[in-house]
PDB file of C-alpha atoms and ligand atoms in Angstrom:
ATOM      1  CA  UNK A   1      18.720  -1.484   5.117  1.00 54.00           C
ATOM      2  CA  UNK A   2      19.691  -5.067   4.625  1.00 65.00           C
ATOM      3  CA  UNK A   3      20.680  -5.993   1.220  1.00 87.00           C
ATOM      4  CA  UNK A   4      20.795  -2.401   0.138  1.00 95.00           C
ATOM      5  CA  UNK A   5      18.379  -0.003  -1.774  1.00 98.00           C
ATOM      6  CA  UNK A   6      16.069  -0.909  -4.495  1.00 98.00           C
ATOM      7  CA  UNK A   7      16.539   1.274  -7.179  1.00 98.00           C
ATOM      8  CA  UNK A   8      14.994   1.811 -10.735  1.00 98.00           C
ATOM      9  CA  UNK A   9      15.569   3.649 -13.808  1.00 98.00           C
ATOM     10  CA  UNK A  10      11.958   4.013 -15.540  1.00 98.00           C
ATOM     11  CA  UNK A  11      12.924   5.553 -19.225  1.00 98.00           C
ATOM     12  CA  UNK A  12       9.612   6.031 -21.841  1.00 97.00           C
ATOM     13  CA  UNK A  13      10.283   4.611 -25.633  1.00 98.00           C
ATOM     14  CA  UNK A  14       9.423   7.623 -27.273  1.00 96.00           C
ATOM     15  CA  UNK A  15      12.957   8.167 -28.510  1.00 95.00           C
ATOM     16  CA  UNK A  16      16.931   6.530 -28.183  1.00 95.00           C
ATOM     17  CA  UNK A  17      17.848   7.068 -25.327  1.00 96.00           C
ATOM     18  CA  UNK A  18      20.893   9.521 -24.522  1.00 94.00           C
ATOM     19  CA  UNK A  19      23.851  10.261 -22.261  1.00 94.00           C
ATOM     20  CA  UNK A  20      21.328  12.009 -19.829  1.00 94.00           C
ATOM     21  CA  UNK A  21      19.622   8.370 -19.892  1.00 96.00           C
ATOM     22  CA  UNK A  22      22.716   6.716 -19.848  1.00 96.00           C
ATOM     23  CA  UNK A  23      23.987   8.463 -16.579  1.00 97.00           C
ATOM     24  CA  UNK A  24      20.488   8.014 -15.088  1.00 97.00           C
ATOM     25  CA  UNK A  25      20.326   4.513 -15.437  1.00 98.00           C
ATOM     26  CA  UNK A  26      24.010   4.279 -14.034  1.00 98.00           C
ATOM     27  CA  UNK A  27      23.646   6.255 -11.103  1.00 98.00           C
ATOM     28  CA  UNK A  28      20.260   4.770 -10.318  1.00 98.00           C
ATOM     29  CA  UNK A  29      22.354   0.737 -10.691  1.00 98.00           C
ATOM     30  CA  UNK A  30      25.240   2.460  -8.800  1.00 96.00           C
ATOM     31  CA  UNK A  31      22.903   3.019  -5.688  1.00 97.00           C
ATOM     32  CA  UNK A  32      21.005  -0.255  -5.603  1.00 97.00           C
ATOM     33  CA  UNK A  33      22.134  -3.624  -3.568  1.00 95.00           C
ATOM     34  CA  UNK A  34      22.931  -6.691  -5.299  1.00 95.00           C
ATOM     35  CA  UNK A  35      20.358  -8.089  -7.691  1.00 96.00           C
ATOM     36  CA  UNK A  36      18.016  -4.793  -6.543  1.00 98.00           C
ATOM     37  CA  UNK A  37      18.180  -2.533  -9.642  1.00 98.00           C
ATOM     38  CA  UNK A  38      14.779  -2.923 -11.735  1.00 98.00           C
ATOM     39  CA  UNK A  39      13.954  -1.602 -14.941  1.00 98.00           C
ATOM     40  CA  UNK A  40      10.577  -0.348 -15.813  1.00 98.00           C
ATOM     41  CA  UNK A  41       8.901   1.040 -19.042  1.00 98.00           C
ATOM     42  CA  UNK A  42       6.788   4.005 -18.784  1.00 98.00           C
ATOM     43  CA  UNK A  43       4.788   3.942 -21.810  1.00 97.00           C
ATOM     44  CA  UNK A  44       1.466   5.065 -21.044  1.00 96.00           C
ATOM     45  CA  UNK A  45       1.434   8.070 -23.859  1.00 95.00           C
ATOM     46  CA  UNK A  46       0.092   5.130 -26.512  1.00 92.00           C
ATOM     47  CA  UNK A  47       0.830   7.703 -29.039  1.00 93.00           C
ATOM     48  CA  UNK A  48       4.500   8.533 -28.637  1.00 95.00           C
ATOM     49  CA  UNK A  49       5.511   5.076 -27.534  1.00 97.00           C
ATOM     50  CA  UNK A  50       7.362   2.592 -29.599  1.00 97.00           C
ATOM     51  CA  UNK A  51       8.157  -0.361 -29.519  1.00 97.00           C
ATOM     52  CA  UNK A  52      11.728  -0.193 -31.497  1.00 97.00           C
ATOM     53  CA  UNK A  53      12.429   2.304 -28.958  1.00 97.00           C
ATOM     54  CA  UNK A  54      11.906   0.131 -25.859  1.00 98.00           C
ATOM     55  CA  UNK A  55      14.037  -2.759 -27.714  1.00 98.00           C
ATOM     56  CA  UNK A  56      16.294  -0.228 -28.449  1.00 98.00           C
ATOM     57  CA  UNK A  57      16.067   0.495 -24.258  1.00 98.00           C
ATOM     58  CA  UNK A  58      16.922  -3.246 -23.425  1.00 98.00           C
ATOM     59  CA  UNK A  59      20.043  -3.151 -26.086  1.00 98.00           C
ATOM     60  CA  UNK A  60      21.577   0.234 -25.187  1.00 98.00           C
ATOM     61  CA  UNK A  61      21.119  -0.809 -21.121  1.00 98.00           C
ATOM     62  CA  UNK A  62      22.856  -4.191 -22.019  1.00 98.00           C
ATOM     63  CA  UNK A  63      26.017  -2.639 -24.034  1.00 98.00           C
ATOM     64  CA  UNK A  64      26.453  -0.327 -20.831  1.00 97.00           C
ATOM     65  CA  UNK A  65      26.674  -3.135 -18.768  1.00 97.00           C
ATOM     66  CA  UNK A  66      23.533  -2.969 -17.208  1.00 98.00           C
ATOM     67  CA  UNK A  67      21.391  -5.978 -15.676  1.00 97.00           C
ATOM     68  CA  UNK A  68      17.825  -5.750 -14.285  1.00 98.00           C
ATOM     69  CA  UNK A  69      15.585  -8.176 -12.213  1.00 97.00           C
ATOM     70  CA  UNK A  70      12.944  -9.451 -13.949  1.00 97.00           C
ATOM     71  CA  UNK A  71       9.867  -9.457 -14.748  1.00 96.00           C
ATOM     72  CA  UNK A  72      10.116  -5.812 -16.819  1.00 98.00           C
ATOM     73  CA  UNK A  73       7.436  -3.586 -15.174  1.00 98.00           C
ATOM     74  CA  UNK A  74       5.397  -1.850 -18.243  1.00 98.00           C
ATOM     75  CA  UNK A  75       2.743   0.814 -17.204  1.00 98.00           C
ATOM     76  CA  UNK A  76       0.276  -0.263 -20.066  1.00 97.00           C
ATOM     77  CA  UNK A  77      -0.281  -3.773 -18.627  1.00 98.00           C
ATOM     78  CA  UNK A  78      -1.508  -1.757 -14.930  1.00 98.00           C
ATOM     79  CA  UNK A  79      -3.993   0.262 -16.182  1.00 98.00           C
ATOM     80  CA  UNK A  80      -6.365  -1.061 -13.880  1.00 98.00           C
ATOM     81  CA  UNK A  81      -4.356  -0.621 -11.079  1.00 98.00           C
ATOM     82  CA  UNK A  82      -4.135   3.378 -11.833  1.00 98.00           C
ATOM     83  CA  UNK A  83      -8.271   2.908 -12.821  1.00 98.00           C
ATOM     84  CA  UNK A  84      -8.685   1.996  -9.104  1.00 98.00           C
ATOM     85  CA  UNK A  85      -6.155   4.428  -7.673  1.00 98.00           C
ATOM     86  CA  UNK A  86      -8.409   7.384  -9.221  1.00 98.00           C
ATOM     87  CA  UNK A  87     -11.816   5.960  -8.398  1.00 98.00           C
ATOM     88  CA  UNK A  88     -10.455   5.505  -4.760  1.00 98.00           C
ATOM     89  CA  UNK A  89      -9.243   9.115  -4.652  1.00 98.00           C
ATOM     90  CA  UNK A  90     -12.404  10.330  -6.040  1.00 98.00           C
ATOM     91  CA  UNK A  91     -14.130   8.403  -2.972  1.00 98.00           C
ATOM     92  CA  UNK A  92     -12.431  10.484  -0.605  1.00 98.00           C
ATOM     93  CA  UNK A  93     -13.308  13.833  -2.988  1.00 98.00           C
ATOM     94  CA  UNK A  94      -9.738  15.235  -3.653  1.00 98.00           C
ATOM     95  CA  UNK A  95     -10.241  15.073  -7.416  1.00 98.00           C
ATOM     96  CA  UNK A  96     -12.388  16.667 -10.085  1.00 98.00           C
ATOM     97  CA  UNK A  97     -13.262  16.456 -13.768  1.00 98.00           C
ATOM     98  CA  UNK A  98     -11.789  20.034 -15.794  1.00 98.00           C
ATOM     99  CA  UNK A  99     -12.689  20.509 -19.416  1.00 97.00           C
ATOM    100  CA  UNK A 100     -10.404  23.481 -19.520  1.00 97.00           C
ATOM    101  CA  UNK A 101      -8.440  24.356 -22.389  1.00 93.00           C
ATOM    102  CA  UNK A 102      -4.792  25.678 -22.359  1.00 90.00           C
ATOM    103  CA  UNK A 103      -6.633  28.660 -23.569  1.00 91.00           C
ATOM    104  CA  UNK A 104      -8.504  28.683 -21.005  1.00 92.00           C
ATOM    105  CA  UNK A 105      -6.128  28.311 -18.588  1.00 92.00           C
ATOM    106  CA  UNK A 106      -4.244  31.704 -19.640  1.00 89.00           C
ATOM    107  CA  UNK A 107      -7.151  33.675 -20.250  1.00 89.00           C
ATOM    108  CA  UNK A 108      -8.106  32.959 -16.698  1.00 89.00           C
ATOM    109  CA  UNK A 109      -4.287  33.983 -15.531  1.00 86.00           C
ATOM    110  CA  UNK A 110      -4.427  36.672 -17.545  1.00 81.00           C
ATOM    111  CA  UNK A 111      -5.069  39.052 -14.192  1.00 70.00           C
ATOM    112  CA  UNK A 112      -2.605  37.081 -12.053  1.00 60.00           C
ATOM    113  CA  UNK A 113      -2.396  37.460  -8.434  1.00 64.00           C
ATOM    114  CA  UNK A 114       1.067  40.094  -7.346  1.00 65.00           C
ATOM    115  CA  UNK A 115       3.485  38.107  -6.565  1.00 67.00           C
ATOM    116  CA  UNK A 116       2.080  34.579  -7.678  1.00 70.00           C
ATOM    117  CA  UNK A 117       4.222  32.223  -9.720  1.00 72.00           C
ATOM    118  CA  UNK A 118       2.684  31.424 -13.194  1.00 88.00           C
ATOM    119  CA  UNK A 119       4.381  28.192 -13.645  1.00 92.00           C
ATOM    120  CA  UNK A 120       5.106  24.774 -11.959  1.00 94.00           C
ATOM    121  CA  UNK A 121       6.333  21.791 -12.834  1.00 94.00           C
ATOM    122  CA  UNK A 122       3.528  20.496 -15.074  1.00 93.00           C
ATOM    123  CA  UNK A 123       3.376  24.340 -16.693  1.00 92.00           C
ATOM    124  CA  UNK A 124       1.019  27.001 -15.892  1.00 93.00           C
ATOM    125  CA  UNK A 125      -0.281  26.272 -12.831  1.00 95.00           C
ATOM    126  CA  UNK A 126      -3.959  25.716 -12.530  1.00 96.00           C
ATOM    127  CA  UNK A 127      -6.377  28.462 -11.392  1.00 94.00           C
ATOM    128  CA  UNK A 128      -8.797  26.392 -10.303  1.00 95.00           C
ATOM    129  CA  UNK A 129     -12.026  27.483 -12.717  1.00 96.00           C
ATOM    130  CA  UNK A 130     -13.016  23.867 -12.466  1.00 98.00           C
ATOM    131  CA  UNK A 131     -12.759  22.996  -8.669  1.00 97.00           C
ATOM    132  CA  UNK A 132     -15.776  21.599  -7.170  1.00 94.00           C
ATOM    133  CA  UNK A 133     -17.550  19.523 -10.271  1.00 97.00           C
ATOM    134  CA  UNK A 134     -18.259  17.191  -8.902  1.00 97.00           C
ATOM    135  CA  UNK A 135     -16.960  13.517 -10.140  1.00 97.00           C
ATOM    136  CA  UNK A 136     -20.191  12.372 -11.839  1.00 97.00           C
ATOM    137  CA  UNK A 137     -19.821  15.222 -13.924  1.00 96.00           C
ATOM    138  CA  UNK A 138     -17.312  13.963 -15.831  1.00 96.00           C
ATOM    139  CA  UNK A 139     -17.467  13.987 -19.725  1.00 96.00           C
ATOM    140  CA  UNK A 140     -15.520  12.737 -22.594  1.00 95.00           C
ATOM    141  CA  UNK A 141     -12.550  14.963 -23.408  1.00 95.00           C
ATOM    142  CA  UNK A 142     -12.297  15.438 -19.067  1.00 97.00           C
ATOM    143  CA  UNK A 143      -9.223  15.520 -17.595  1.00 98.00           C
ATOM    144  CA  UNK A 144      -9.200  14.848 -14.405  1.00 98.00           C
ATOM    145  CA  UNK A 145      -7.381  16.936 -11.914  1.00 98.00           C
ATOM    146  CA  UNK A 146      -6.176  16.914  -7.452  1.00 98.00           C
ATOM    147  CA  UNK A 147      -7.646  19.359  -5.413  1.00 98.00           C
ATOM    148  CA  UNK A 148      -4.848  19.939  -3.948  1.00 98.00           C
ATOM    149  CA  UNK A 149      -6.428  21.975  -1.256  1.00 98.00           C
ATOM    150  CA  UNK A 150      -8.837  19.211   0.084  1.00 98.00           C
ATOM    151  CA  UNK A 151      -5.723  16.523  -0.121  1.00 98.00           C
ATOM    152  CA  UNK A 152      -3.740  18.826   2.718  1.00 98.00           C
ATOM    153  CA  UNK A 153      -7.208  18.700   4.456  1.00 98.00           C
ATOM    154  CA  UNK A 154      -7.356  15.032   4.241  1.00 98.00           C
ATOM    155  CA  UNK A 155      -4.117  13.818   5.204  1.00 98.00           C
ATOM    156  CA  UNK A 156      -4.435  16.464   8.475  1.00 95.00           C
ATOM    157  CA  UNK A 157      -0.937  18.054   7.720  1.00 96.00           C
ATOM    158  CA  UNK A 158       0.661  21.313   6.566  1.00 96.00           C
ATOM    159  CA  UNK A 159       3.811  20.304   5.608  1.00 98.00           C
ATOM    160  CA  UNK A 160       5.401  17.780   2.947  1.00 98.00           C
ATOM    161  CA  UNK A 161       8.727  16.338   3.833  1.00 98.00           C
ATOM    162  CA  UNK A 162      10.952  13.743   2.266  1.00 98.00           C
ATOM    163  CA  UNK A 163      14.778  12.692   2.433  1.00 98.00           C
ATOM    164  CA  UNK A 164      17.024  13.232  -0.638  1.00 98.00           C
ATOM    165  CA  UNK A 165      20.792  13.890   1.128  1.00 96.00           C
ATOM    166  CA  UNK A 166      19.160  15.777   3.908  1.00 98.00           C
ATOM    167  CA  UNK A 167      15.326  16.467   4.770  1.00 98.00           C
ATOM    168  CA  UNK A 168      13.224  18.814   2.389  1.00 98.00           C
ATOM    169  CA  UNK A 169      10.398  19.947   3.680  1.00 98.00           C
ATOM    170  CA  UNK A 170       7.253  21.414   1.300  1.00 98.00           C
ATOM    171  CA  UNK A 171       4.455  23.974   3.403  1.00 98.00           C
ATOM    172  CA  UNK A 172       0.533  23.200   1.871  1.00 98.00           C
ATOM    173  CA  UNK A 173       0.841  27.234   1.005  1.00 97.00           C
ATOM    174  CA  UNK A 174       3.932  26.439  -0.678  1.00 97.00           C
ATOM    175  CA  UNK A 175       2.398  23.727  -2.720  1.00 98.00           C
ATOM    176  CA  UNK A 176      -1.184  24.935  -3.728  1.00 97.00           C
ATOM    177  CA  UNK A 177       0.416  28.324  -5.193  1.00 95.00           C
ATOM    178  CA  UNK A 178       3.700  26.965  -6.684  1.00 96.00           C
ATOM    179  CA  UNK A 179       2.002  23.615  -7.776  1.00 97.00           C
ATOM    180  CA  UNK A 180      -1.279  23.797  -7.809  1.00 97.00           C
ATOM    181  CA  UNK A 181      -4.619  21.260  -8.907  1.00 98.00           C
ATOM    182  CA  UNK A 182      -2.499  19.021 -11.385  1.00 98.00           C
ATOM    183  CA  UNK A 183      -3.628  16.577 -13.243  1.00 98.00           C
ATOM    184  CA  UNK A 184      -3.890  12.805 -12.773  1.00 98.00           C
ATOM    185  CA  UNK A 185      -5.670  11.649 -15.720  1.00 98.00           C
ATOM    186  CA  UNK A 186      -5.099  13.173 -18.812  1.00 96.00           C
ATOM    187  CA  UNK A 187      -6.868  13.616 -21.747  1.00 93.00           C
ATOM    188  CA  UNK A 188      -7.580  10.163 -23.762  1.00 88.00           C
ATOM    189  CA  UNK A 189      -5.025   8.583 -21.290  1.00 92.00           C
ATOM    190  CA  UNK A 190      -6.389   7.088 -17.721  1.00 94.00           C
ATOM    191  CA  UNK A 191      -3.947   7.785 -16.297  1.00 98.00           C
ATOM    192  CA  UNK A 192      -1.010  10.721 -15.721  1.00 98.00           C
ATOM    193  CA  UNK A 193       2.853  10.056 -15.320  1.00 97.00           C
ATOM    194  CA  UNK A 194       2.371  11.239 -11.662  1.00 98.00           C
ATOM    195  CA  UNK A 195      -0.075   9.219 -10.775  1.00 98.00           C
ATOM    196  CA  UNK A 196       1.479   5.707 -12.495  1.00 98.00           C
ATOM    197  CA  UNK A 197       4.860   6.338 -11.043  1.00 98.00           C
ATOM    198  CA  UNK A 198       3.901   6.789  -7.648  1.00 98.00           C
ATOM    199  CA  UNK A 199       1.672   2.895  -7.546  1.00 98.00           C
ATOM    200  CA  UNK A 200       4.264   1.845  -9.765  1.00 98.00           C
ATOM    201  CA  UNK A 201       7.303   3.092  -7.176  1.00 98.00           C
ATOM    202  CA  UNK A 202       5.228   1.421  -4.553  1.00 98.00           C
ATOM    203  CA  UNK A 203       3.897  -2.274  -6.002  1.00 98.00           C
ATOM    204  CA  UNK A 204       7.855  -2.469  -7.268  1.00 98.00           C
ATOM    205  CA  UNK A 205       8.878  -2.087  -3.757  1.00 98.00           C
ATOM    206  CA  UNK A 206      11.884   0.277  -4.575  1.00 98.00           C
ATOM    207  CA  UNK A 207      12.851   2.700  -1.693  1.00 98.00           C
ATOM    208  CA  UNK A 208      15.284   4.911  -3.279  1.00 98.00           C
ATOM    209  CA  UNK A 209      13.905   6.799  -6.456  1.00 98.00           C
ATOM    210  CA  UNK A 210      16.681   8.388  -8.541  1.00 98.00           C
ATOM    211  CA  UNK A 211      15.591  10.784 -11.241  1.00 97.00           C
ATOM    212  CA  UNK A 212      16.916  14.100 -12.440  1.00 96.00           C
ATOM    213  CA  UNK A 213      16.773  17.374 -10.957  1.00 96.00           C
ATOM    214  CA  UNK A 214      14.377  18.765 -13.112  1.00 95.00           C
ATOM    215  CA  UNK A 215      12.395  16.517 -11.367  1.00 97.00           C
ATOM    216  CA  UNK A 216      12.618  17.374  -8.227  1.00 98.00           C
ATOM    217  CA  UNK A 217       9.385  19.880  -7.597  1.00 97.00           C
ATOM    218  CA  UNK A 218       7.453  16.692  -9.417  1.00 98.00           C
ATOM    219  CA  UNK A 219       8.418  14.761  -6.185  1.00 98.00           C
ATOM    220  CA  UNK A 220       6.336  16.758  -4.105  1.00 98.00           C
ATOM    221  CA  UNK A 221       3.477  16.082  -6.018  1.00 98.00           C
ATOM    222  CA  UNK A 222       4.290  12.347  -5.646  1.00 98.00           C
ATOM    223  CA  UNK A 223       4.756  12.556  -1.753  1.00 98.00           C
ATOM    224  CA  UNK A 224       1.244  14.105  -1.663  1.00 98.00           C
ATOM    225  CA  UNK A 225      -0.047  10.950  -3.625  1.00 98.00           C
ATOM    226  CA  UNK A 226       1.875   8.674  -1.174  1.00 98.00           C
ATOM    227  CA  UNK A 227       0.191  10.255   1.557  1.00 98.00           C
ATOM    228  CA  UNK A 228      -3.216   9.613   0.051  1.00 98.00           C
ATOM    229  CA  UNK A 229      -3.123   6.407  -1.180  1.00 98.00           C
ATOM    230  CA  UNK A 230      -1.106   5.577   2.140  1.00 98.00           C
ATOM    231  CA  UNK A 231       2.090   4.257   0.834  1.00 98.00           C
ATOM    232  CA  UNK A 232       5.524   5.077   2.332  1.00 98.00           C
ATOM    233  CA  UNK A 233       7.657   7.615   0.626  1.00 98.00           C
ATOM    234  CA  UNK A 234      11.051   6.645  -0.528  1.00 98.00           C
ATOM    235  CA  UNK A 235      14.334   8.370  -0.116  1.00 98.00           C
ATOM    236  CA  UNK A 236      14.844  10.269  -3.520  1.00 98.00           C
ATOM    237  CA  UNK A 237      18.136  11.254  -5.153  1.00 98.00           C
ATOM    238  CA  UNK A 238      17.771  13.922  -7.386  1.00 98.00           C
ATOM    239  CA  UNK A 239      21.042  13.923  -9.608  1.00 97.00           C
ATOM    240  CA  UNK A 240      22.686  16.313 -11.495  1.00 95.00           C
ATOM    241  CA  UNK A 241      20.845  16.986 -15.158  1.00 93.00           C
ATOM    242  CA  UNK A 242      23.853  15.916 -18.122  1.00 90.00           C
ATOM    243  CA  UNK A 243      23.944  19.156 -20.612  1.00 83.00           C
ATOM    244  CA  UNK A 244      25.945  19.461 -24.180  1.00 76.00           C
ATOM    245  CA  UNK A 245      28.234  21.756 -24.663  1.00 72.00           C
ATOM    246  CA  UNK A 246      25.849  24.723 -24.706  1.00 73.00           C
ATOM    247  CA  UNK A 247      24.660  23.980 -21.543  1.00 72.00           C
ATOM    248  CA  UNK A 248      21.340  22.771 -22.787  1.00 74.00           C
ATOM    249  CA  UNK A 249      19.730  20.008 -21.115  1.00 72.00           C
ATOM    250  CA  UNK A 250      19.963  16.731 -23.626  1.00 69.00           C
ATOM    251  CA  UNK A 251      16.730  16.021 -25.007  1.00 65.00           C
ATOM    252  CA  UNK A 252      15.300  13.149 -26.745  1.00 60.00           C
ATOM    253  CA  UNK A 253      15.440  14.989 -30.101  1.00 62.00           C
ATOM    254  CA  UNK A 254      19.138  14.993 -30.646  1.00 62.00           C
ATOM    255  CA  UNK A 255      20.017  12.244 -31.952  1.00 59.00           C
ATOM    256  CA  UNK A 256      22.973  12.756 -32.191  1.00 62.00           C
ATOM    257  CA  UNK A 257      23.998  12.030 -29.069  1.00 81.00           C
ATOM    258  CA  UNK A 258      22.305   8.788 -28.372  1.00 93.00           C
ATOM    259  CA  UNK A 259      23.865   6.156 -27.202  1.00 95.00           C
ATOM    260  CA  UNK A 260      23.014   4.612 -30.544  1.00 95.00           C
ATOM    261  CA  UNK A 261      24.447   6.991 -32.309  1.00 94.00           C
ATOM    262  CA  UNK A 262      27.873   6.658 -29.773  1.00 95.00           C
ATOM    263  CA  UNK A 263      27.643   3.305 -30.154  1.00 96.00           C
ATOM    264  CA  UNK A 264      28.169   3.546 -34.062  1.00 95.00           C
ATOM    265  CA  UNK A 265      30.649   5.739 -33.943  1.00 94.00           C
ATOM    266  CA  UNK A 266      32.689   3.284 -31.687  1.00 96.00           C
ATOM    267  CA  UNK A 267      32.472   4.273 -28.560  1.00 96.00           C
ATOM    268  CA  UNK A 268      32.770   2.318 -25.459  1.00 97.00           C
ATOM    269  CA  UNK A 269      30.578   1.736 -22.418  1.00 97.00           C
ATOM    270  CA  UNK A 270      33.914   2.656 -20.489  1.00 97.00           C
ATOM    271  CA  UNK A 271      34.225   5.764 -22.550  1.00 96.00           C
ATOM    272  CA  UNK A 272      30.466   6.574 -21.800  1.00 96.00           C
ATOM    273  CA  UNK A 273      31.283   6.854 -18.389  1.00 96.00           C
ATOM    274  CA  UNK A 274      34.141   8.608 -18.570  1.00 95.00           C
ATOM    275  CA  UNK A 275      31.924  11.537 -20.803  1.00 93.00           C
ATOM    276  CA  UNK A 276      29.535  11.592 -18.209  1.00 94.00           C
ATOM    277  CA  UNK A 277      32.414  11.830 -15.345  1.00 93.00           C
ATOM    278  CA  UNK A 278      31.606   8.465 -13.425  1.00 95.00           C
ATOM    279  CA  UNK A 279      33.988   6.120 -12.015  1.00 91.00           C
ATOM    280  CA  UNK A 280      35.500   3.130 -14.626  1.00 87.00           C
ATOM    281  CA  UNK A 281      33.367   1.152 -12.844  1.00 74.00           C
ATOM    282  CA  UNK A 282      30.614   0.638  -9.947  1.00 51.00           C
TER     283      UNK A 282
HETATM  284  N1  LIG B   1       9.551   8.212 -17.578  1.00 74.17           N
HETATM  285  C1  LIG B   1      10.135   9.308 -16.878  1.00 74.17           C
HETATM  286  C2  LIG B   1      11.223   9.913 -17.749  1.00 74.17           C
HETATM  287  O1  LIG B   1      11.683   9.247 -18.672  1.00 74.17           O
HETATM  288  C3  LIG B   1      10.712   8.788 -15.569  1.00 74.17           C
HETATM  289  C4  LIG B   1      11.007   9.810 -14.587  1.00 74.17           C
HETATM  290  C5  LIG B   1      11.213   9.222 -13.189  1.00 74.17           C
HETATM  291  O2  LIG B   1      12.287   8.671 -12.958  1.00 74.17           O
HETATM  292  O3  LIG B   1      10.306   9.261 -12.392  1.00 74.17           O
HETATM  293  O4  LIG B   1      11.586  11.061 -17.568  1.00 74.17           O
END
């Protein structure tokens, strides 16, 4: 494409961030054309987001080197935008209001089907004890889930596809037993990290999404979404996850290794890369 892929690297301030950040950012910058990498802040969890953390986001991207076009996309100023999104998918009847409880949830897995997989990305996957309230029903404390079934219905297709290296493809069988009803809105929120970054994605025009791997069953969730709200998918990179020496995936939590924390102890941004195996530069 002319002028080259727009990329983004959308961290949440609900901690430093940390080498897995750090490499994420940089891979995502790495891939996009001049002047087309774009930063955005995903802070819709009110309760977890700070805001020394997303100053802390802008400082930390800076010392690596990093530059991003402006305006800074934050998901709190669009809550409208995911408002509408839901009340236009409830128009077209592939969501419905749950009041389940995690408790619930397992109780009513507690006889699972031979053969079924418990869990997908978002956890247990749902069993569907709510399907079918209808939208008017919804109450306080609600959250409010995809019938996943009646989306394949609507969009007319079995299949899911979408290019990261080569094609992936997803089969609606595939999808309602390994993924299941999950949920847009959650509880208190208006909104669910699926649902925001697939409007977001789309109203910041960016065409290659890079994120980790353990990301990568989440995506077919989002190409569903596309497909509903009629937006074109992007091409997606999944990279490779950054673990410590355990082999544990890096978490918020260990502070230790952010880049703060790096920072202090003197490290450079060229060092950084070198940890994390990228090229000096690029
Ligand atoms: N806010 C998400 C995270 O920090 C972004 C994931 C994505 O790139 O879609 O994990």
């Amino acid at each position: 494409m002319a002028g080259g892929a727009v990329t983004r690297f959308a961290p949440s301030p609900t901690g430093l961030l940390h080498l897995g950040h750090a490499f994420s950012a940089l891979v995502s910058a790495g891939k996009a054309g001049p002047g087309r990498f774009l930063l955005r802040i995903e802070d819709i969890d009110r309760e977890r987001c700070k805001p020394e953390f997303e100053t802390a986001i802008f400082e930390d991207l800076g010392w690596l080197g990093l530059s991003w076009r402006q305006p800074v996309m934050r998901q709190s100023d669009r809550m409208a935008v995911y408002r509408d999104a839901l009340s236009y998918l409830g128009d077209l009847g592939v969501t419905y209001p749950c009041s389940c409880t995690r408790g619930d949830i397992r109780a009513a897995l507690s006889a699972p089907q031979e053969g079924a997989p418990l869990h997908g990305p978002d956890g247990l996957i749902y069993p569907g004890c709510c399907r079918g309230r209808p939208m008017r029903d919804l109450r306080e404390g609600d959250v409010i889930r995809l019938d996943a079934g009646r989306a394949f219905d609507l969009i007319r297709d079995n299949m899911l596809s979408f290019r990261d290296g080569r094609v992936h493809v997803l089969s609606r069988e595939a999808f309602l037993t390994g993924i299941g009803d999950v949920i847009l809105a959650r509880r208190g929120m208006g909104t669910s990290y699926h649902l925001s970054v697939v409007l977001d994605d789309a109203a910041q025009g960016i065409t290659l999404v890079t994120r980790g791997m353990d990301l990568f069953e989440s995506s077919w969730i989002h190409v569903l979404l596309q497909r509903l709200l009629d937006l074109d998918t992007p091409e997606y990179h999944h990279h490779r996850l950054i673990r410590d020496q355990d082999g544990k995936r890096l978490a918020k939590r260990d502070d230790a290794r952010s880049l703060r924390a790096l920072r202090q102890d003197g490290a450079s941004p060229a060092e950084i890369r070198a940890m994390l195996g990228l090229p000096a530069t690029g």
